[in-house]
Amino acid sequence: MVDLIEKKRDGGKLSKKEIETVVLGFTRGEIPDYQMSAFLMAVYYRGMDEEEISDMTAVMAGSGDMVDLSEIPGVKVDKHSTGGVGDKTTLIAAPIAAACGVTIAKMSGRGLGFTGGTVDKLESIPGFRTEIPREEFMKIAGETGICVIGQSGNLAPADKKIYALRDVTATVDSIPLIAGSIMSKKIAAGSDCILLDVKTGSGAFMKKLEDAVKLAEIMVRIGEKVGRHTAALITNMDVPLGHAIGNSLEVIEAIHTLQGKGPEDLTSICLELAANMIFLAGKGEIGQCRKMARQALQNGSAYQKLKDMISAQGGDIGVIDYPETFEKARVCHEVPAPAGGYITHMDAAQCGIASMLLGAGRATKESLIDHSAGIELIKKTGDVVKLGEPIARLYTSDPCLLPDAQKAYLQAVEISDHPPMAQKLIIGRVTTKGVEYV
């Protein structure tokens, strides 16, 4: 292991056999944390070429269960976001795609830090089960066309163990390590096609557009190399998506969006994500798929798909039809604008941290989540505000959490006399043909 650390430290290229030695040796407990930490830092600084990243992805994917979805009829499409604030797109885009005949048999993760997890959001629905036996998962996906559960304990265990170490050694934001982590789980999860939502901006791992594009290109090629039809959208995470940050708040906003009453930014990005999922499934050209997605949203069939999934997984349909019956936070506090003018910027990561401080996220893997906690953004980037008027509502079950959360939120907001320049929500699309900027 010392030789392999030294080789990567000095910029050498590792063979697949050498990568297997490192990844599987660490997973089995034969290589100690301190040596793996040194290796990860060497990768962080020296990088990996595309062949090394592909080899590492394959080794991590094969380190545990490889899910076989072949018994479920239809083309199975998975979607993955690189993480964001207010990102409840799976709850909207997946039902839209399912309503258009795409099969969604998806394993999602939990949130850590300021990024929310789809499983945490779904578990805010009373009775909803995210842990389901394999046979039932297959049955629900086959009968309803959509099933979303938590990741299996033995899905890419190498990634799980390596990510935990990356999280405490400042090696998370490395393109080779991010690509290997994401794609190993997606490949092991068994879908035929993979759509990636690669975020860029203040609330994303990839702060710079060029890094987001590079990551997307690598992941698309890795997916295609192993026979999974893969594409990526590059989307803006400089501002939180929609108006809700926090678990039940985001589910409520997803419900409203599927009812045709959602925020414009959230609706637009979900329609484009769904259209690309439909396209990957071979349902038509991208223009036709956009029309199909919009029609499924407008005619209510996408909303019905969400209800079908929730019912099949034991969730209370009553709260979906009447979202005002979701459990409420004990405390609701309005944040006044500290100045008048235009909101010129909202640091998405800082908004996510404020939500976490209210109890909506996890500071550590062991942290408990308050599903009712979070933030409702009354005003966003580009809006005009008056001194003292409410710009956000903070929700929590513990009033002692409010001061720090409000301070963190206000640190995210910049107010100026001049309006900001408009930003694109969807920046580009990456396929095997290259990058197509919007």
Tab-separated table of C-alpha atoms in Angstrom:
chain	number	residue	atom	x	y	z
A	1	MET	CA	0.000	0.000	0.000
A	2	VAL	CA	2.892	2.368	0.744
A	3	ASP	CA	4.161	1.804	-2.815
A	4	LEU	CA	0.733	2.575	-4.288
A	5	ILE	CA	0.343	5.753	-2.205
A	6	GLU	CA	3.803	6.833	-3.375
A	7	LYS	CA	2.995	6.010	-7.002
A	8	LYS	CA	-0.151	8.145	-6.998
A	9	ARG	CA	1.539	10.888	-4.946
A	10	ASP	CA	4.149	11.188	-7.695
A	11	GLY	CA	1.521	11.327	-10.470
A	12	GLY	CA	1.725	7.719	-11.628
A	13	LYS	CA	-1.105	5.799	-13.307
A	14	LEU	CA	-2.571	2.840	-11.426
A	15	SER	CA	-3.578	-0.403	-13.113
A	16	LYS	CA	-6.989	-1.956	-12.476
A	17	LYS	CA	-5.291	-4.631	-10.356
A	18	GLU	CA	-3.643	-1.942	-8.213
A	19	ILE	CA	-6.961	-0.100	-7.810
A	20	GLU	CA	-8.601	-3.376	-6.759
A	21	THR	CA	-5.861	-3.856	-4.171
A	22	VAL	CA	-6.555	-0.428	-2.666
A	23	VAL	CA	-10.378	-0.348	-2.833
A	24	LEU	CA	-11.141	-3.944	-1.881
A	25	GLY	CA	-8.352	-4.096	0.689
A	26	PHE	CA	-9.769	-1.055	2.464
A	27	THR	CA	-13.337	-2.382	2.218
A	28	ARG	CA	-12.279	-5.689	3.818
A	29	GLY	CA	-10.478	-3.863	6.624
A	30	GLU	CA	-6.996	-4.940	5.523
A	31	ILE	CA	-5.845	-1.364	4.833
A	32	PRO	CA	-6.061	1.094	7.757
A	33	ASP	CA	-7.809	4.492	7.630
A	34	TYR	CA	-4.545	6.431	7.822
A	35	GLN	CA	-3.155	4.798	4.681
A	36	MET	CA	-6.422	5.190	2.764
A	37	SER	CA	-6.581	8.846	3.857
A	38	ALA	CA	-3.108	9.393	2.394
A	39	PHE	CA	-4.167	7.676	-0.836
A	40	LEU	CA	-7.335	9.792	-1.143
A	41	MET	CA	-5.345	12.986	-0.611
A	42	ALA	CA	-2.882	11.874	-3.299
A	43	VAL	CA	-5.822	11.377	-5.690
A	44	TYR	CA	-7.245	14.752	-4.646
A	45	TYR	CA	-4.032	16.538	-5.671
A	46	ARG	CA	-2.821	14.339	-8.534
A	47	GLY	CA	-6.163	13.283	-10.027
A	48	MET	CA	-6.870	10.191	-12.114
A	49	ASP	CA	-7.218	9.707	-15.842
A	50	GLU	CA	-10.464	8.436	-17.321
A	51	GLU	CA	-9.347	4.805	-17.444
A	52	GLU	CA	-8.409	4.899	-13.755
A	53	ILE	CA	-11.775	6.484	-12.857
A	54	SER	CA	-13.644	3.834	-14.892
A	55	ASP	CA	-11.671	1.034	-13.245
A	56	MET	CA	-12.268	2.463	-9.755
A	57	THR	CA	-15.993	2.831	-10.494
A	58	ALA	CA	-16.251	-0.782	-11.681
A	59	VAL	CA	-14.408	-2.103	-8.611
A	60	MET	CA	-16.624	-0.116	-6.201
A	61	ALA	CA	-19.821	-1.122	-8.054
A	62	GLY	CA	-18.816	-4.791	-7.865
A	63	SER	CA	-17.860	-4.667	-4.176
A	64	GLY	CA	-21.404	-5.614	-3.100
A	65	ASP	CA	-24.812	-6.467	-4.543
A	66	MET	CA	-25.456	-5.821	-8.236
A	67	VAL	CA	-29.225	-5.323	-8.534
A	68	ASP	CA	-30.945	-7.153	-11.412
A	69	LEU	CA	-34.112	-5.310	-12.519
A	70	SER	CA	-34.695	-7.463	-15.619
A	71	GLU	CA	-37.887	-9.011	-14.235
A	72	ILE	CA	-39.548	-5.563	-14.159
A	73	PRO	CA	-41.100	-4.826	-17.576
A	74	GLY	CA	-40.111	-1.775	-19.587
A	75	VAL	CA	-37.001	0.388	-19.781
A	76	LYS	CA	-35.825	1.364	-16.300
A	77	VAL	CA	-34.447	4.901	-15.934
A	78	ASP	CA	-32.618	6.227	-12.883
A	79	LYS	CA	-31.968	9.875	-12.042
A	80	HIS	CA	-29.284	11.273	-9.784
A	81	SER	CA	-28.617	14.798	-8.545
A	82	THR	CA	-25.174	15.764	-7.301
A	83	GLY	CA	-26.882	17.474	-4.363
A	84	GLY	CA	-28.461	20.819	-3.733
A	85	VAL	CA	-30.669	22.965	-1.534
A	86	GLY	CA	-34.423	22.724	-2.014
A	87	ASP	CA	-33.809	19.962	-4.577
A	88	LYS	CA	-37.009	17.946	-4.474
A	89	THR	CA	-36.900	17.185	-8.211
A	90	THR	CA	-37.125	13.378	-7.882
A	91	LEU	CA	-40.535	13.753	-6.231
A	92	ILE	CA	-41.767	15.614	-9.328
A	93	ALA	CA	-39.715	14.505	-12.340
A	94	ALA	CA	-39.976	10.761	-11.564
A	95	PRO	CA	-43.818	10.714	-11.444
A	96	ILE	CA	-43.950	12.790	-14.655
A	97	ALA	CA	-41.665	10.304	-16.425
A	98	ALA	CA	-43.603	7.338	-14.992
A	99	ALA	CA	-46.868	8.831	-16.279
A	100	CYS	CA	-45.269	8.793	-19.755
A	101	GLY	CA	-44.525	5.065	-19.598
A	102	VAL	CA	-40.997	5.136	-18.155
A	103	THR	CA	-40.333	2.642	-15.350
A	104	ILE	CA	-38.721	4.127	-12.233
A	105	ALA	CA	-37.215	1.563	-9.839
A	106	LYS	CA	-35.004	3.884	-7.843
A	107	MET	CA	-32.781	3.717	-4.779
A	108	SER	CA	-32.175	7.108	-3.172
A	109	GLY	CA	-30.001	8.351	-0.344
A	110	ARG	CA	-30.330	10.388	2.823
A	111	GLY	CA	-29.100	13.915	3.326
A	112	LEU	CA	-25.931	14.919	5.138
A	113	GLY	CA	-24.934	18.470	5.960
A	114	PHE	CA	-26.776	21.129	3.978
A	115	THR	CA	-27.924	18.841	1.139
A	116	GLY	CA	-31.290	17.144	1.563
A	117	GLY	CA	-31.951	13.473	0.823
A	118	THR	CA	-34.959	12.140	-1.098
A	119	VAL	CA	-35.482	9.337	1.436
A	120	ASP	CA	-35.710	11.854	4.309
A	121	LYS	CA	-38.303	13.853	2.398
A	122	LEU	CA	-40.412	10.772	1.636
A	123	GLU	CA	-40.247	9.638	5.268
A	124	SER	CA	-42.002	12.860	6.288
A	125	ILE	CA	-45.139	11.283	4.733
A	126	PRO	CA	-46.896	9.340	7.540
A	127	GLY	CA	-46.595	5.582	7.017
A	128	PHE	CA	-44.406	5.760	3.924
A	129	ARG	CA	-41.930	2.858	3.788
A	130	THR	CA	-38.500	3.373	2.268
A	131	GLU	CA	-37.203	-0.034	3.411
A	132	ILE	CA	-38.977	-2.697	1.359
A	133	PRO	CA	-38.040	-6.336	0.607
A	134	ARG	CA	-36.635	-6.921	-2.864
A	135	GLU	CA	-39.658	-8.890	-4.075
A	136	GLU	CA	-42.083	-6.163	-3.025
A	137	PHE	CA	-39.873	-3.462	-4.565
A	138	MET	CA	-39.953	-5.322	-7.894
A	139	LYS	CA	-43.719	-5.881	-7.643
A	140	ILE	CA	-44.533	-2.215	-6.914
A	141	ALA	CA	-42.239	-0.966	-9.688
A	142	GLY	CA	-43.765	-3.433	-12.136
A	143	GLU	CA	-47.393	-2.688	-11.251
A	144	THR	CA	-47.316	1.088	-10.671
A	145	GLY	CA	-44.319	2.003	-12.835
A	146	ILE	CA	-42.606	3.802	-9.961
A	147	CYS	CA	-41.012	2.849	-6.637
A	148	VAL	CA	-38.426	4.837	-4.669
A	149	ILE	CA	-36.669	3.237	-1.692
A	150	GLY	CA	-33.550	3.731	0.425
A	151	GLN	CA	-30.259	2.282	-0.716
A	152	SER	CA	-29.609	-1.313	0.270
A	153	GLY	CA	-27.013	-1.870	2.975
A	154	ASN	CA	-24.807	-3.860	0.617
A	155	LEU	CA	-25.042	-1.628	-2.463
A	156	ALA	CA	-21.500	-0.502	-3.336
A	157	PRO	CA	-20.183	-0.961	0.232
A	158	ALA	CA	-16.734	0.197	-0.901
A	159	ASP	CA	-18.161	3.591	-1.780
A	160	LYS	CA	-20.001	3.830	1.528
A	161	LYS	CA	-16.820	3.194	3.506
A	162	ILE	CA	-14.638	5.421	1.316
A	163	TYR	CA	-17.142	8.292	1.361
A	164	ALA	CA	-17.282	8.244	5.162
A	165	LEU	CA	-13.500	8.703	5.180
A	166	ARG	CA	-13.568	11.396	2.458
A	167	ASP	CA	-16.114	13.311	4.538
A	168	VAL	CA	-13.645	13.703	7.430
A	169	THR	CA	-10.437	14.142	5.416
A	170	ALA	CA	-11.418	17.115	3.185
A	171	THR	CA	-11.365	14.983	0.021
A	172	VAL	CA	-15.056	15.151	-0.942
A	173	ASP	CA	-14.783	17.684	-3.777
A	174	SER	CA	-12.501	15.701	-6.089
A	175	ILE	CA	-13.838	15.021	-9.594
A	176	PRO	CA	-12.424	11.443	-9.867
A	177	LEU	CA	-13.747	10.532	-6.403
A	178	ILE	CA	-17.162	12.128	-6.992
A	179	ALA	CA	-17.532	10.423	-10.379
A	180	GLY	CA	-16.564	7.019	-8.971
A	181	SER	CA	-18.862	7.413	-5.981
A	182	ILE	CA	-21.950	8.405	-7.960
A	183	MET	CA	-21.544	6.036	-10.884
A	184	SER	CA	-20.650	2.983	-8.774
A	185	LYS	CA	-23.998	3.276	-6.958
A	186	LYS	CA	-25.957	3.999	-10.145
A	187	ILE	CA	-24.416	1.046	-12.004
A	188	ALA	CA	-24.957	-1.316	-9.056
A	189	ALA	CA	-28.610	-0.165	-8.794
A	190	GLY	CA	-29.378	-1.868	-12.105
A	191	SER	CA	-31.319	0.635	-14.247
A	192	ASP	CA	-30.956	0.555	-18.039
A	193	CYS	CA	-30.514	4.329	-18.364
A	194	ILE	CA	-29.091	7.028	-16.088
A	195	LEU	CA	-29.877	10.747	-16.108
A	196	LEU	CA	-27.496	12.911	-14.090
A	197	ASP	CA	-28.392	16.345	-12.730
A	198	VAL	CA	-24.997	17.979	-12.194
A	199	LYS	CA	-25.301	21.139	-10.106
A	200	THR	CA	-23.018	24.157	-10.279
A	201	GLY	CA	-22.932	27.313	-8.152
A	202	SER	CA	-22.787	28.305	-4.488
A	203	GLY	CA	-24.903	25.369	-3.286
A	204	ALA	CA	-23.094	22.683	-5.301
A	205	PHE	CA	-19.910	20.640	-4.923
A	206	MET	CA	-18.862	21.991	-8.315
A	207	LYS	CA	-18.700	25.757	-7.783
A	208	LYS	CA	-17.236	26.377	-11.246
A	209	LEU	CA	-19.115	25.613	-14.466
A	210	GLU	CA	-16.059	24.086	-16.146
A	211	ASP	CA	-15.690	21.587	-13.272
A	212	ALA	CA	-19.381	20.642	-13.489
A	213	VAL	CA	-19.080	20.049	-17.238
A	214	LYS	CA	-15.912	17.969	-16.782
A	215	LEU	CA	-17.605	15.833	-14.106
A	216	ALA	CA	-20.700	15.351	-16.286
A	217	GLU	CA	-18.645	14.335	-19.329
A	218	ILE	CA	-16.663	11.756	-17.339
A	219	MET	CA	-19.789	10.236	-15.765
A	220	VAL	CA	-21.649	10.054	-19.088
A	221	ARG	CA	-18.732	8.206	-20.684
A	222	ILE	CA	-18.446	5.824	-17.713
A	223	GLY	CA	-22.155	4.996	-17.955
A	224	GLU	CA	-22.040	4.419	-21.691
A	225	LYS	CA	-18.904	2.286	-21.344
A	226	VAL	CA	-20.784	-0.235	-19.173
A	227	GLY	CA	-23.835	-0.273	-21.448
A	228	ARG	CA	-26.083	2.211	-19.622
A	229	HIS	CA	-27.607	4.911	-21.850
A	230	THR	CA	-26.470	8.023	-19.953
A	231	ALA	CA	-26.926	11.796	-20.239
A	232	ALA	CA	-26.500	14.775	-17.925
A	233	LEU	CA	-28.026	18.199	-17.423
A	234	ILE	CA	-25.895	21.015	-15.996
A	235	THR	CA	-28.193	23.038	-13.725
A	236	ASN	CA	-27.826	26.147	-11.601
A	237	MET	CA	-27.610	25.754	-7.819
A	238	ASP	CA	-26.550	29.330	-7.056
A	239	VAL	CA	-30.028	29.901	-5.582
A	240	PRO	CA	-32.160	27.338	-3.680
A	241	LEU	CA	-34.632	25.555	-5.938
A	242	GLY	CA	-38.250	26.564	-5.374
A	243	HIS	CA	-39.359	28.285	-2.168
A	244	ALA	CA	-39.183	25.380	0.327
A	245	ILE	CA	-36.113	24.006	2.120
A	246	GLY	CA	-36.772	21.131	4.530
A	247	ASN	CA	-38.404	17.739	4.337
A	248	SER	CA	-42.190	18.015	4.699
A	249	LEU	CA	-42.062	21.576	3.317
A	250	GLU	CA	-40.444	20.234	0.144
A	251	VAL	CA	-42.949	17.386	-0.175
A	252	ILE	CA	-45.779	19.929	0.058
A	253	GLU	CA	-44.121	22.046	-2.644
A	254	ALA	CA	-43.688	18.944	-4.832
A	255	ILE	CA	-47.411	18.176	-4.431
A	256	HIS	CA	-48.330	21.726	-5.432
A	257	THR	CA	-46.003	21.507	-8.444
A	258	LEU	CA	-47.599	18.272	-9.647
A	259	GLN	CA	-50.953	20.020	-9.266
A	260	GLY	CA	-49.730	22.756	-11.591
A	261	LYS	CA	-49.261	25.328	-8.813
A	262	GLY	CA	-45.505	25.124	-8.274
A	263	PRO	CA	-42.804	27.803	-8.565
A	264	GLU	CA	-41.676	28.536	-12.104
A	265	ASP	CA	-38.015	27.560	-11.558
A	266	LEU	CA	-38.870	24.211	-9.964
A	267	THR	CA	-41.520	23.400	-12.574
A	268	SER	CA	-39.185	24.218	-15.478
A	269	ILE	CA	-36.284	22.116	-14.272
A	270	CYS	CA	-38.500	19.129	-13.402
A	271	LEU	CA	-40.120	19.176	-16.845
A	272	GLU	CA	-36.693	19.189	-18.487
A	273	LEU	CA	-35.400	16.394	-16.237
A	274	ALA	CA	-38.506	14.301	-16.936
A	275	ALA	CA	-38.249	14.954	-20.688
A	276	ASN	CA	-34.662	13.702	-20.694
A	277	MET	CA	-35.641	10.593	-18.718
A	278	ILE	CA	-38.367	9.917	-21.291
A	279	PHE	CA	-35.853	10.506	-24.091
A	280	LEU	CA	-33.322	8.073	-22.599
A	281	ALA	CA	-36.080	5.452	-22.431
A	282	GLY	CA	-36.481	5.752	-26.218
A	283	LYS	CA	-39.964	7.278	-26.226
A	284	GLY	CA	-39.173	9.862	-28.922
A	285	GLU	CA	-37.013	12.806	-29.886
A	286	ILE	CA	-36.281	15.317	-27.124
A	287	GLY	CA	-38.845	17.830	-28.449
A	288	GLN	CA	-41.589	15.193	-28.411
A	289	CYS	CA	-40.541	14.115	-24.925
A	290	ARG	CA	-40.837	17.686	-23.636
A	291	LYS	CA	-44.425	17.813	-24.930
A	292	MET	CA	-45.207	14.457	-23.306
A	293	ALA	CA	-43.831	15.643	-19.956
A	294	ARG	CA	-45.820	18.881	-20.013
A	295	GLN	CA	-49.003	17.009	-20.949
A	296	ALA	CA	-48.544	14.539	-18.054
A	297	LEU	CA	-48.200	17.481	-15.668
A	298	GLN	CA	-51.204	19.339	-17.091
A	299	ASN	CA	-53.632	16.386	-17.277
A	300	GLY	CA	-52.985	15.237	-13.702
A	301	SER	CA	-51.556	11.817	-14.606
A	302	ALA	CA	-48.164	12.665	-13.022
A	303	TYR	CA	-49.863	13.685	-9.759
A	304	GLN	CA	-51.775	10.394	-9.796
A	305	LYS	CA	-48.492	8.476	-10.253
A	306	LEU	CA	-47.123	10.095	-7.091
A	307	LYS	CA	-50.261	9.008	-5.221
A	308	ASP	CA	-50.015	5.473	-6.657
A	309	MET	CA	-46.436	5.150	-5.395
A	310	ILE	CA	-47.204	6.554	-1.957
A	311	SER	CA	-50.225	4.280	-1.547
A	312	ALA	CA	-48.276	1.192	-2.668
A	313	GLN	CA	-45.501	1.981	-0.155
A	314	GLY	CA	-47.873	2.429	2.770
A	315	GLY	CA	-48.053	6.233	2.849
A	316	ASP	CA	-51.075	8.241	3.964
A	317	ILE	CA	-52.768	9.513	0.796
A	318	GLY	CA	-54.841	11.897	2.921
A	319	VAL	CA	-51.895	14.213	3.509
A	320	ILE	CA	-51.174	14.257	-0.226
A	321	ASP	CA	-54.710	15.365	-1.075
A	322	TYR	CA	-54.721	17.743	1.898
A	323	PRO	CA	-51.085	18.815	2.436
A	324	GLU	CA	-52.148	21.313	5.100
A	325	THR	CA	-52.585	18.280	7.380
A	326	PHE	CA	-48.816	17.537	7.428
A	327	GLU	CA	-47.377	17.798	10.923
A	328	LYS	CA	-46.555	21.441	11.644
A	329	ALA	CA	-43.454	22.817	13.321
A	330	ARG	CA	-44.204	24.286	16.759
A	331	VAL	CA	-42.447	27.552	15.920
A	332	CYS	CA	-42.796	29.757	12.836
A	333	HIS	CA	-40.652	32.897	12.772
A	334	GLU	CA	-40.621	35.556	10.039
A	335	VAL	CA	-37.250	37.077	9.141
A	336	PRO	CA	-37.398	40.820	8.375
A	337	ALA	CA	-35.348	42.322	5.539
A	338	PRO	CA	-32.260	44.025	7.030
A	339	ALA	CA	-32.340	46.651	4.244
A	340	GLY	CA	-34.370	47.773	1.264
A	341	GLY	CA	-33.468	47.166	-2.384
A	342	TYR	CA	-32.989	44.143	-4.649
A	343	ILE	CA	-31.919	40.714	-3.457
A	344	THR	CA	-28.850	40.290	-5.630
A	345	HIS	CA	-27.622	36.929	-4.328
A	346	MET	CA	-28.672	34.077	-2.042
A	347	ASP	CA	-25.868	31.711	-1.114
A	348	ALA	CA	-27.608	28.354	-1.533
A	349	ALA	CA	-25.202	26.442	0.719
A	350	GLN	CA	-25.627	28.999	3.497
A	351	CYS	CA	-29.431	28.702	3.195
A	352	GLY	CA	-29.019	24.940	3.521
A	353	ILE	CA	-26.877	25.368	6.622
A	354	ALA	CA	-29.553	27.619	8.153
A	355	SER	CA	-32.153	24.927	7.470
A	356	MET	CA	-29.878	22.292	9.044
A	357	LEU	CA	-29.509	24.470	12.145
A	358	LEU	CA	-33.311	24.480	12.463
A	359	GLY	CA	-33.260	20.653	12.591
A	360	ALA	CA	-34.041	19.861	8.938
A	361	GLY	CA	-30.625	18.341	8.150
A	362	ARG	CA	-27.836	16.289	9.697
A	363	ALA	CA	-24.612	17.701	11.066
A	364	THR	CA	-23.450	14.072	11.455
A	365	LYS	CA	-24.768	10.730	10.180
A	366	GLU	CA	-26.197	10.059	13.655
A	367	SER	CA	-28.189	13.316	13.853
A	368	LEU	CA	-31.979	13.035	14.099
A	369	ILE	CA	-34.094	15.003	11.615
A	370	ASP	CA	-37.096	17.177	12.433
A	371	HIS	CA	-39.232	16.556	9.338
A	372	SER	CA	-41.320	19.683	9.954
A	373	ALA	CA	-38.326	22.048	10.224
A	374	GLY	CA	-37.014	24.225	7.426
A	375	ILE	CA	-37.288	27.510	5.592
A	376	GLU	CA	-39.934	29.039	3.352
A	377	LEU	CA	-38.357	31.617	1.058
A	378	ILE	CA	-40.813	34.493	0.668
A	379	LYS	CA	-38.343	36.496	-1.447
A	380	LYS	CA	-35.573	35.219	-3.733
A	381	THR	CA	-32.807	36.570	-5.933
A	382	GLY	CA	-34.098	39.370	-8.156
A	383	ASP	CA	-37.014	40.342	-5.908
A	384	VAL	CA	-37.473	43.877	-4.567
A	385	VAL	CA	-37.728	44.106	-0.765
A	386	LYS	CA	-38.557	46.861	1.705
A	387	LEU	CA	-36.731	47.365	4.997
A	388	GLY	CA	-38.356	45.205	7.662
A	389	GLU	CA	-40.722	43.230	5.419
A	390	PRO	CA	-40.671	39.407	5.786
A	391	ILE	CA	-38.268	37.706	3.383
A	392	ALA	CA	-38.399	34.181	4.868
A	393	ARG	CA	-40.200	32.033	7.428
A	394	LEU	CA	-38.166	29.747	9.676
A	395	TYR	CA	-39.833	26.592	11.011
A	396	THR	CA	-38.536	24.558	13.958
A	397	SER	CA	-39.701	22.559	16.959
A	398	ASP	CA	-37.090	24.169	19.215
A	399	PRO	CA	-37.176	27.989	19.615
A	400	CYS	CA	-33.618	27.907	20.981
A	401	LEU	CA	-32.425	27.056	17.449
A	402	LEU	CA	-33.840	30.232	15.888
A	403	PRO	CA	-31.090	32.809	16.662
A	404	ASP	CA	-28.227	30.860	15.059
A	405	ALA	CA	-30.399	29.788	12.115
A	406	GLN	CA	-31.592	33.343	11.439
A	407	LYS	CA	-28.019	34.626	11.623
A	408	ALA	CA	-26.889	31.947	9.154
A	409	TYR	CA	-29.775	32.710	6.794
A	410	LEU	CA	-29.133	36.466	6.790
A	411	GLN	CA	-25.480	35.787	5.971
A	412	ALA	CA	-26.733	34.142	2.765
A	413	VAL	CA	-28.697	37.161	1.542
A	414	GLU	CA	-27.172	40.118	-0.269
A	415	ILE	CA	-29.301	43.245	-0.876
A	416	SER	CA	-28.278	46.056	-3.243
A	417	ASP	CA	-29.696	49.132	-4.991
A	418	HIS	CA	-29.302	47.510	-8.397
A	419	PRO	CA	-31.033	44.389	-9.779
A	420	PRO	CA	-28.859	41.321	-10.439
A	421	MET	CA	-28.159	39.908	-13.872
A	422	ALA	CA	-30.534	37.107	-14.824
A	423	GLN	CA	-29.076	33.584	-14.608
A	424	LYS	CA	-29.964	30.503	-16.611
A	425	LEU	CA	-31.546	27.689	-14.629
A	426	ILE	CA	-30.550	24.972	-17.114
A	427	ILE	CA	-27.079	25.657	-18.465
A	428	GLY	CA	-26.389	22.705	-20.722
A	429	ARG	CA	-26.926	19.104	-21.690
A	430	VAL	CA	-24.166	16.500	-21.944
A	431	THR	CA	-24.447	13.358	-24.069
A	432	THR	CA	-21.968	11.148	-25.889
A	433	LYS	CA	-22.198	13.697	-28.727
A	434	GLY	CA	-20.732	16.416	-26.516
A	435	VAL	CA	-21.935	19.474	-24.588
A	436	GLU	CA	-24.943	21.412	-25.821
A	437	TYR	CA	-25.263	24.760	-24.022
A	438	VAL	CA	-28.764	26.189	-23.630
